[in-house]
Amino acid sequence: MDFKQRAKEIVAQMTLEEKAGQLRYDAIPVERLGIPAYNWWNEALHGTARNGTATVFPQAIAMAASFNTHLMHRVATAISDEIRAKYNEYKKFGDTEIYQGLTCWSPNINIFRDPRWGRGHETYGEDPYLTGRMGVAFVKGLQGDDPVYRKTDATLKHYAVHSGPEGLRHGFNVEIGDEDLYGTYLSAFKYCIDKAKPAAVMGAYNRVNGEPCCASPTLLQKILRGEFGFDGYVVSDCGAINDINAHHHVTGSPDESAALALKNGCDLNCGSAYTYLMIAYEKGLVSEEDITASCERLIEARLRLGMFDECPYDNITMDVVDSPEHQRLNREMARQSMVLLKNDGILPLTGSERIAVIGPNADSKTILLGNYNGTPSRYTTLLRGIQDAATGRVTYARGCHLFRDKLGGWEEHPLREAIIAAKNSDVVVMCMGLDPTLEGEEGDAYNGFSSGDKFDLELPAIQKQLYHEIVKLGKPIVFVNVSGSCVSLVEQDRDCSAVLQCFYPGAEGGGALADILFGKVSPSGRLPVTFYKSIDDLPPFEDYSMRGRTYRFFDGEPLYPFGHGLSYTTFDEKWLDRGHIEVTNTGNRASWHTVLRIDRTRCNDNTLRPTLTGFTKVYVETGQTVIAVISED
């Protein structure tokens, strides 16, 4: 089916005003041509988001820790099923509103270069190759495998060189050289375009070497369409085109910004800038041909989604939404995303111990959901998961507020309760760390005090106070850190019997944690980011050079390196060649195991740097040997 030709024929029947109206994210209807109004804005970061009930999978950074591209593909397929099911019902109203369509502004494949960036937990970590592989699996799962129609549209974001600081993003200019640009910041975009053919790319807020990303002839024309051969459509981040005049001061008015963006290849505008396109046309800043070209791309995208035809995905029903099958898949992804950082042998627990569960994240729903999330019909907090699985007595004490250390005299003072609970236990499980109110996107109301970013890598002071009081008691501690980024765990690595990184584990997170704590499954996650000891180990946040950042360019000693992750069993690897590895489970528990191939690559400064060039994940029974094959999915 020739969708390009059909799009040309449809657009040829439109007036100029109607064409311009299709270039807005809230596209206007053209009823005489059978084209309903359509809102292009939908989110699918780790589940269909902001649209009621949905399966809420672990946050993106957690799924990256699974190092399991096949599981990621299954998750993305489940997400796209739920999006399609909802769309099939919503379109019966005659149009679709925000978050009800098929065009997903996911995944976020920016490189998590600095742990202070609040949105880092939306990404797949610090490595370009891991990001590319997980991104390909996600895009393919979202877009489906029908040879004619796409199930949903995936959008790679934020193009490009975008990873904080959040508070400066609307006017920030990144000065970057080609080695870092192509070797780090653009690598995953090219990889995904080559191997998954994503429908769309979203431009970032910032400038790169002086050019606004949503109007950059270098990024959009020379590289994206020229060098990378991208033939989909480009959408702006929300309000980014208005930033061109308001904050970057590259243009003098909204109509000039709209013209600059359109002529350089931004087809669709999230925001208000393209409402000025007709003014730009009247001034001679854009031509009808410019508007027509972008309109044709967008109508072609809607045709490929089957919006004006009967297509194979029309029969997906609401039965799939947060279904038992998806909940089981969710739990499996949560299990594989948790990373055991330290274990002196205390884990797994028997379950019969007297367990004190302490900490502000223990019974928090917020930490399960991350950001850009849906609403699960059921969920299991970390506390509830432990309570449901343990056979011995479980005592709970919050211990402190997540971050607030000044309490009024009339408020609850929970520290002493935590001390009592710990004293009367055999083992303490401390559930601490951050949540999306402390790390997130600029503009989110709850973390506006730092525009969503972190000032340092430390736990909040009130949590440190609680931690120190519990450590004094001399009880064995299993420390469960919940965060979307690196937190300094130097004290915990020194003091605790076990340390487990939980990220934001999704609606099934509590059950998955219990499965690991009590040995129902062996932990198999690996860190997709470096865990540094201190913020003092890092260059300034505003410096986008990769020198001194991530496992590839960091010359210091990390607390836990990229790729670190322990198991309850042991493995022996025998490399037969670069792509085939004999993996033998030499321990006494069946488990998943990730094989990493890390080579040394030469940089422009003539140094050899470690670089992940391949990985695979295999399940190995006790005493069994399997052949692990490293291939590019």
XYZ file of C-alpha atoms in Angstrom:
633
model
C 0.000 0.000 0.000
C 1.503 3.334 -1.062
C 0.873 5.535 1.958
C 3.062 8.337 0.641
C 0.961 8.649 -2.510
C -2.302 8.461 -0.552
C -1.038 11.207 1.751
C -0.177 13.430 -1.231
C -3.642 12.921 -2.683
C -5.368 13.750 0.613
C -3.239 16.810 1.340
C -3.753 18.108 -2.216
C -7.446 18.544 -1.354
C -6.733 20.705 1.711
C -6.648 24.459 1.938
C -3.451 26.081 3.185
C -5.089 26.797 6.543
C -6.140 23.163 6.857
C -2.626 21.998 6.079
C -1.131 24.333 8.680
C -3.679 23.067 11.201
C -2.335 19.521 10.841
C 1.116 20.632 11.996
C -0.108 21.302 15.534
C -0.088 18.565 18.165
C -3.799 19.292 18.644
C -4.551 18.855 14.938
C -7.768 20.364 13.636
C -10.403 18.237 11.888
C -11.029 18.326 8.150
C -14.484 16.842 8.206
C -15.155 17.045 4.479
C -12.186 14.702 3.936
C -13.140 12.369 6.783
C -10.218 13.486 8.964
C -11.165 13.835 12.654
C -9.383 16.065 15.144
C -6.398 14.275 16.608
C -4.164 15.001 19.594
C -0.686 13.658 18.865
C 0.524 13.781 22.476
C 0.713 10.402 24.189
C 3.280 8.905 26.560
C 4.469 5.313 26.914
C 7.729 5.468 28.859
C 7.048 2.358 30.939
C 3.365 1.818 30.271
C 0.544 3.822 28.779
C 0.610 6.995 30.854
C -1.748 9.655 32.195
C -4.776 7.863 30.816
C -6.296 5.925 33.661
C -5.762 2.277 34.442
C -2.701 0.642 32.930
C 0.031 -1.856 33.673
C 2.788 0.216 35.258
C 6.070 -1.499 34.462
C 9.385 -0.620 36.154
C 10.828 2.747 35.208
C 13.054 2.804 32.112
C 16.336 2.853 34.058
C 15.189 -0.249 35.936
C 14.322 -2.103 32.745
C 17.764 -1.232 31.398
C 19.232 -2.956 34.466
C 17.651 -6.197 33.291
C 20.025 -6.245 30.287
C 17.299 -8.377 28.689
C 16.251 -7.108 25.264
C 13.828 -9.988 24.672
C 11.988 -9.190 27.898
C 12.010 -5.501 26.990
C 10.384 -6.327 23.650
C 7.651 -8.286 25.419
C 7.035 -5.350 27.773
C 6.804 -2.861 24.896
C 4.439 -5.195 23.055
C 2.189 -5.290 26.119
C 2.304 -1.489 26.368
C 1.331 -1.064 22.712
C -1.511 -3.564 23.139
C -2.910 -1.447 25.969
C -2.514 1.776 23.994
C -4.296 0.247 20.990
C -7.083 -1.118 23.161
C -7.719 2.293 24.673
C -7.536 4.037 21.287
C -10.012 1.589 19.792
C -12.536 2.663 22.408
C -11.716 6.381 22.500
C -12.019 6.843 18.731
C -15.693 5.870 19.008
C -16.249 9.304 20.546
C -15.392 10.815 17.142
C -11.962 12.178 18.005
C -9.155 11.573 20.494
C -7.951 13.839 23.254
C -4.534 14.156 24.845
C -2.999 10.781 25.896
C -5.667 8.862 23.959
C -3.933 8.503 20.604
C -1.431 6.142 19.015
C 1.577 8.452 18.715
C 3.822 7.749 21.679
C 6.489 10.247 22.692
C 8.756 7.483 23.979
C 11.441 6.201 24.470
C 13.872 8.642 26.055
C 17.260 7.523 24.711
C 19.347 10.422 26.010
C 22.584 9.389 27.694
C 22.520 9.585 31.498
C 25.887 11.333 31.635
C 25.590 12.873 35.116
C 23.699 11.444 38.136
C 22.474 14.903 39.105
C 20.102 15.007 36.124
C 16.573 14.594 37.423
C 15.220 12.924 34.301
C 17.964 10.315 34.119
C 15.624 7.601 35.375
C 13.632 7.976 32.154
C 16.659 6.750 30.179
C 18.416 3.431 29.674
C 21.552 4.571 31.451
C 24.993 5.887 30.630
C 26.117 3.579 27.827
C 25.265 4.321 24.168
C 25.277 0.663 23.086
C 23.041 -0.544 25.926
C 20.746 2.418 25.253
C 20.596 1.559 21.556
C 19.868 -2.115 22.144
C 17.132 -1.484 24.711
C 15.743 1.297 22.526
C 15.503 -0.980 19.483
C 13.661 -3.640 21.494
C 11.258 -1.015 22.847
C 10.593 0.636 19.475
C 9.941 -2.685 17.751
C 7.553 -3.728 20.505
C 5.664 -0.430 20.322
C 5.359 -0.355 16.538
C 4.433 -4.008 16.059
C 5.320 -6.508 13.375
C 2.520 -6.123 10.841
C 4.038 -5.687 7.350
C 1.607 -2.905 6.425
C 0.356 -1.033 9.496
C 2.088 0.232 12.626
C 0.483 -0.635 15.952
C 1.667 2.640 17.530
C 4.319 5.218 16.672
C 7.516 5.349 18.723
C 9.334 8.666 19.108
C 13.035 8.859 19.940
C 13.712 11.758 22.304
C 15.239 14.217 23.047
C 17.323 14.960 19.946
C 19.972 15.850 20.858
C 22.716 16.288 23.475
C 20.178 16.746 26.229
C 20.728 15.665 29.831
C 20.362 18.645 32.123
C 20.604 20.888 33.982
C 16.815 21.016 33.895
C 16.576 24.589 35.114
C 18.675 25.854 32.196
C 17.276 23.726 29.383
C 15.151 26.389 27.675
C 18.108 28.635 26.886
C 21.158 26.389 27.314
C 23.765 26.071 24.571
C 25.890 22.915 24.500
C 29.325 23.362 22.984
C 30.446 19.890 21.935
C 33.008 18.317 19.644
C 32.366 15.610 17.063
C 33.918 12.792 19.112
C 31.461 13.226 21.989
C 28.602 14.204 19.667
C 28.773 11.127 17.459
C 30.427 8.698 19.882
C 28.089 9.329 22.807
C 25.124 11.625 22.279
C 23.977 10.585 18.782
C 25.045 6.953 18.845
C 21.808 5.451 20.176
C 19.698 7.595 17.822
C 21.573 6.257 14.807
C 21.455 2.699 16.124
C 17.683 2.793 16.639
C 17.040 4.448 13.278
C 19.166 1.858 11.490
C 17.670 -1.181 13.203
C 14.112 -0.286 14.250
C 12.904 2.477 11.880
C 11.104 4.580 14.516
C 8.241 6.679 13.221
C 9.341 9.924 14.847
C 12.093 11.897 16.534
C 11.499 14.648 19.098
C 13.750 17.698 19.154
C 15.208 18.906 22.452
C 14.895 22.282 24.167
C 18.557 23.254 24.153
C 20.918 24.530 21.466
C 23.890 22.536 20.203
C 26.862 24.587 19.041
C 24.597 27.614 18.740
C 21.694 26.019 16.829
C 18.315 25.378 18.525
C 17.701 21.628 18.331
C 14.186 21.980 16.924
C 15.439 24.264 14.154
C 18.969 23.012 13.605
C 20.122 22.582 10.007
C 23.050 20.525 11.291
C 21.097 18.156 13.520
C 17.884 17.858 11.508
C 18.965 18.199 7.887
C 22.640 17.295 7.660
C 22.742 14.510 10.267
C 19.239 13.135 10.904
C 17.866 13.098 7.377
C 21.163 13.168 5.498
C 23.658 10.982 7.354
C 21.201 8.815 9.317
C 18.640 8.500 6.507
C 15.660 9.132 8.785
C 12.446 9.376 6.767
C 9.849 9.777 9.521
C 8.488 12.957 11.076
C 10.046 15.317 13.611
C 8.106 16.745 16.557
C 9.218 19.523 18.870
C 9.399 19.172 22.603
C 6.578 21.105 24.215
C 7.205 24.826 24.005
C 10.670 24.345 22.506
C 9.961 26.385 19.374
C 8.749 29.326 21.455
C 12.056 29.097 23.334
C 13.904 29.988 20.128
C 12.851 33.600 20.464
C 11.904 33.825 24.147
C 15.024 32.242 25.681
C 17.608 31.430 23.010
C 17.052 34.845 21.348
C 17.948 33.396 17.957
C 14.814 34.899 16.426
C 12.755 37.918 17.326
C 9.187 36.616 17.324
C 7.075 33.431 17.439
C 6.346 33.544 13.696
C 10.083 33.745 12.940
C 10.708 30.806 15.287
C 7.947 28.774 13.628
C 9.393 29.507 10.192
C 12.946 28.613 11.233
C 11.821 25.307 12.748
C 9.594 24.311 9.838
C 12.125 25.132 7.139
C 14.806 23.139 8.956
C 12.663 20.034 9.272
C 10.427 20.146 12.366
C 7.078 18.867 11.093
C 4.905 18.864 14.211
C 4.768 21.422 17.011
C 3.899 20.678 20.611
C 3.095 24.126 21.887
C 1.629 27.247 20.337
C 4.331 28.339 17.888
C 2.759 26.822 14.776
C -0.413 28.798 15.320
C 1.758 31.587 13.859
C 2.505 29.704 10.641
C -0.043 31.629 8.608
C 1.517 34.889 9.791
C 4.908 33.530 8.773
C 3.440 32.615 5.386
C 1.968 36.083 4.882
C 5.396 37.578 5.687
C 7.051 35.298 3.149
C 9.041 33.432 5.806
C 7.677 30.038 4.727
C 6.160 28.785 1.512
C 3.088 26.665 0.921
C 5.468 23.929 -0.237
C 7.152 23.952 3.189
C 3.822 23.484 4.940
C 2.671 20.866 2.436
C 5.789 18.708 2.865
C 5.344 18.437 6.624
C 1.600 17.924 6.318
C 2.166 15.007 3.943
C 4.544 13.346 6.398
C 1.999 13.646 9.195
C -0.962 12.380 7.177
C 1.212 9.498 5.977
C 1.917 8.623 9.617
C -1.788 8.545 10.423
C -2.404 6.348 7.384
C 0.317 3.923 8.465
C -1.423 3.661 11.832
C -4.591 2.576 10.066
C -6.578 5.533 11.338
C -8.595 5.776 8.135
C -8.771 2.039 7.317
C -9.633 -1.240 8.915
C -6.383 -2.686 10.258
C -5.264 -5.828 12.131
C -5.003 -3.987 15.437
C -8.653 -2.928 15.525
C -9.600 -6.118 17.332
C -7.436 -5.497 20.435
C -9.901 -5.058 23.306
C -9.792 -3.556 26.779
C -9.357 -7.052 28.219
C -5.583 -6.626 27.811
C -5.368 -3.541 30.033
C -3.597 -4.390 33.307
C -4.492 -8.006 32.639
C -3.206 -10.907 34.762
C -0.846 -11.809 31.910
C 0.625 -8.294 31.871
C 0.886 -8.261 35.667
C 2.913 -11.491 35.558
C 5.165 -9.983 32.893
C 5.499 -6.878 35.042
C 6.661 -8.920 38.022
C 9.229 -10.748 35.921
C 10.674 -7.490 34.613
C 10.788 -6.103 38.164
C 12.665 -9.196 39.361
C 15.263 -8.918 36.621
C 15.706 -5.173 37.120
C 16.792 -5.272 40.774
C 20.553 -5.248 41.379
C 22.252 -6.932 44.331
C 25.211 -4.678 45.109
C 26.566 -6.376 48.235
C 25.821 -9.610 50.095
C 27.855 -11.076 52.953
C 25.750 -14.217 52.818
C 22.718 -12.961 54.727
C 20.573 -13.183 51.607
C 18.416 -14.938 50.821
C 16.487 -14.762 54.079
C 14.502 -17.791 55.203
C 11.347 -15.772 55.757
C 10.915 -17.081 59.279
C 13.050 -14.358 60.866
C 11.619 -11.513 62.915
C 11.933 -8.744 60.328
C 11.747 -5.012 60.969
C 10.901 -3.136 57.775
C 11.957 0.468 58.275
C 12.079 3.558 56.100
C 9.980 6.167 54.293
C 9.984 4.187 51.026
C 8.794 0.920 52.525
C 5.077 1.534 52.094
C 5.212 4.190 49.386
C 3.106 3.841 46.253
C 4.937 6.770 44.657
C 8.251 4.927 44.446
C 6.622 2.119 42.496
C 5.346 4.399 39.744
C 8.234 6.668 38.741
C 7.113 9.443 36.396
C 5.200 9.535 33.108
C 3.161 6.723 34.584
C -0.293 5.232 34.426
C -2.487 4.072 37.310
C -2.309 0.385 38.239
C -5.526 -1.341 39.207
C -3.528 -3.127 41.906
C -0.075 -2.643 43.341
C 2.231 -4.101 45.969
C 4.448 -1.826 48.026
C 7.785 -3.107 49.256
C 6.345 -3.586 52.738
C 3.280 -5.434 51.496
C 5.402 -7.734 49.361
C 7.525 -8.670 52.381
C 4.476 -9.105 54.609
C 2.754 -11.369 52.088
C 5.799 -13.613 51.613
C 7.311 -13.852 55.115
C 6.317 -16.585 57.542
C 7.819 -14.878 60.595
C 6.703 -11.658 62.266
C 7.104 -8.476 60.212
C 7.118 -5.164 62.073
C 6.897 -1.881 60.172
C 8.073 1.590 61.161
C 8.337 4.530 58.782
C 11.165 6.020 60.827
C 11.252 9.442 59.190
C 9.843 11.626 56.462
C 11.360 11.154 53.014
C 13.306 14.430 53.243
C 11.699 16.892 55.678
C 13.664 17.134 58.925
C 11.772 19.907 60.674
C 8.581 18.546 62.207
C 5.978 20.504 64.116
C 5.275 19.601 67.713
C 1.847 18.293 66.735
C 3.196 15.972 64.038
C 4.203 12.329 64.302
C 7.820 11.786 65.371
C 8.514 8.278 64.071
C 12.207 7.732 64.893
C 11.718 6.037 68.256
C 9.205 3.594 66.825
C 11.830 2.529 64.272
C 14.413 1.974 67.020
C 11.958 -0.164 68.994
C 11.095 -2.210 65.896
C 14.763 -2.788 65.095
C 15.602 -3.806 68.682
C 12.912 -6.475 68.564
C 14.001 -7.989 65.251
C 16.473 -10.528 63.956
C 17.136 -8.549 60.791
C 16.315 -5.039 59.604
C 15.249 -4.286 56.026
C 15.748 -0.561 55.497
C 13.824 0.852 52.522
C 15.273 4.282 51.859
C 16.496 6.526 49.050
C 14.656 8.964 46.796
C 11.389 9.179 44.908
C 10.113 11.207 41.922
C 9.429 14.168 44.210
C 13.209 14.502 44.578
C 14.333 13.742 41.014
C 12.305 14.495 37.921
C 11.529 16.996 35.194
C 11.735 20.763 35.415
C 8.252 22.123 35.861
C 6.939 19.250 37.957
C 5.304 20.988 40.887
C 6.722 18.761 43.580
C 10.453 19.089 42.839
C 10.548 22.676 41.671
C 13.031 23.714 44.365
C 15.840 22.240 42.242
C 14.087 22.117 38.859
C 14.001 18.346 39.272
C 17.777 17.887 39.501
C 19.847 16.767 42.486
C 22.417 18.966 44.206
C 24.536 16.000 45.290
C 24.504 12.200 45.601
C 23.618 12.019 49.279
C 20.601 10.566 51.005
C 18.398 13.246 52.592
C 19.764 14.314 55.983
C 16.773 13.012 57.913
C 17.239 9.564 56.379
C 20.913 9.622 57.328
C 19.935 10.358 60.912
C 17.540 7.398 60.927
C 20.152 5.165 59.330
C 22.831 6.041 61.895
C 20.474 5.364 64.804
C 19.587 1.921 63.462
C 23.222 1.040 62.714
C 24.103 1.742 66.371
C 21.898 -1.183 67.417
C 24.214 -3.706 65.794
C 21.483 -5.628 63.995
C 22.154 -7.134 60.554
C 20.802 -4.729 57.936
C 19.600 -5.358 54.418
C 19.629 -1.915 52.803
C 17.156 -1.486 49.932
C 17.948 1.697 48.036
C 15.130 3.098 45.918
C 16.186 5.724 43.393
C 16.313 6.392 39.693
C 19.961 7.391 39.814
C 23.244 6.925 41.608
C 23.106 7.607 45.339
C 26.278 7.535 47.416
C 26.086 4.285 49.373
C 29.583 4.349 50.875
C 28.328 3.979 54.445
C 25.837 1.290 53.497
C 28.501 -0.706 51.679
C 30.630 -0.509 54.831
C 27.952 -1.135 57.474
C 25.250 -3.338 55.986
C 25.113 -7.061 55.428
C 23.485 -6.603 52.033
C 22.719 -3.696 49.694
C 20.078 -3.938 46.977
C 19.292 -1.300 44.311
C 15.580 -1.242 43.551
C 15.175 1.742 41.176
C 11.440 2.515 40.674
C 10.164 -1.051 40.286
C 6.593 -0.719 38.993
C 3.286 -1.887 40.426
C 4.606 -5.394 41.139
C 7.740 -4.096 42.841
C 6.938 -5.315 46.342
C 6.291 -8.866 45.203
C 9.452 -8.878 43.107
C 11.539 -7.620 46.023
C 10.159 -10.334 48.275
C 10.912 -12.958 45.624
C 14.563 -11.891 45.784
C 14.857 -11.365 49.543
C 13.453 -14.811 50.316
C 15.234 -16.633 47.497
C 12.313 -17.503 45.269
C 14.488 -16.108 42.469
C 18.120 -15.138 42.275
C 18.912 -11.472 41.562
C 20.202 -10.926 38.029
C 20.149 -7.177 37.376
C 23.267 -5.181 36.562
C 23.908 -1.483 36.978
C 23.267 0.549 33.791
C 25.059 3.486 35.446
C 28.163 3.993 37.535
C 27.629 4.445 41.261
C 30.141 7.076 42.343
C 31.289 7.706 45.900
C 30.788 11.473 45.892
C 29.780 14.409 43.752
C 33.375 15.574 44.192
C 34.406 12.817 41.779
C 32.546 14.472 38.888
C 33.141 17.440 36.564
C 30.743 20.418 36.654
C 27.158 19.491 35.723
C 27.027 22.110 32.954
C 30.064 20.617 31.175
C 28.852 18.255 28.421
C 32.297 16.887 27.631
C 32.429 13.185 28.478
C 35.846 13.507 30.144
C 35.591 12.198 33.714
C 32.086 10.768 33.220
C 30.608 7.274 33.003
C 32.581 4.049 33.085
C 34.116 4.827 29.702
C 35.820 8.064 30.718
C 35.956 8.029 34.531
C 39.493 7.554 35.845
C 38.593 7.359 39.524
C 37.469 4.427 41.663
C 33.689 3.998 41.678
C 31.838 2.448 44.586
C 29.963 0.108 42.231
C 30.976 0.055 38.549
C 28.763 -0.030 35.473
C 27.629 -3.616 34.906
C 28.026 -4.634 38.556
C 25.475 -7.074 39.927
C 25.682 -10.096 42.234
C 23.794 -13.388 42.200
C 22.912 -16.125 44.682
C 24.888 -18.550 42.550
C 28.198 -18.578 40.673
C 28.973 -18.823 36.974
C 31.940 -19.789 34.879
C 32.333 -18.194 31.435
C 34.429 -19.788 28.697
C 34.669 -17.628 25.592
C 34.712 -19.776 22.470
C 34.908 -16.722 20.197
C 33.620 -13.124 20.261
C 30.029 -14.188 19.880
C 29.760 -17.574 21.638
C 30.331 -18.185 25.335
C 29.968 -21.365 27.380
C 28.206 -20.391 30.608
C 28.190 -22.945 33.428
C 26.182 -22.516 36.618
C 28.674 -23.726 39.237
C 26.493 -22.870 42.236
C 23.378 -24.343 43.771
C 20.620 -22.075 42.418
C 19.156 -21.672 38.951
C 19.465 -18.112 37.738
C 19.601 -15.684 34.868
C 23.095 -14.507 33.960
C 24.214 -11.576 31.828
C 27.334 -11.888 29.704
C 29.043 -8.587 28.881
C 31.579 -8.101 26.103
C 33.687 -5.047 26.845
C 36.427 -4.028 24.421
C 39.008 -1.246 24.521
C 38.572 1.511 21.950
C 41.017 4.270 21.129
C 39.871 7.869 21.581
C 41.124 11.008 19.877
C 43.486 11.662 22.771
C 45.039 8.236 22.047
C 43.786 6.680 25.305
C 42.183 3.230 25.291
C 38.766 3.269 26.920
C 36.451 0.389 27.932
C 33.407 0.120 25.666
C 30.449 -2.256 25.847
C 30.174 -3.910 22.421
C 27.855 -6.819 23.148
C 25.738 -8.535 25.782
C 23.224 -11.307 26.190
C 21.247 -12.850 29.039
C 20.698 -16.581 29.559
C 18.915 -18.742 32.116
C 21.086 -21.535 33.497
C 19.971 -24.368 35.773
C 22.275 -25.612 38.539
C 25.177 -27.542 37.050
C 24.027 -26.827 33.513
C 26.167 -25.408 30.712
C 24.572 -23.347 27.959
C 25.975 -21.537 24.945
C 25.290 -17.816 25.197
C 25.204 -16.075 21.837
C 25.932 -12.364 21.573
C 24.012 -10.933 18.651
C 22.421 -7.602 17.858
C 18.633 -7.797 18.178
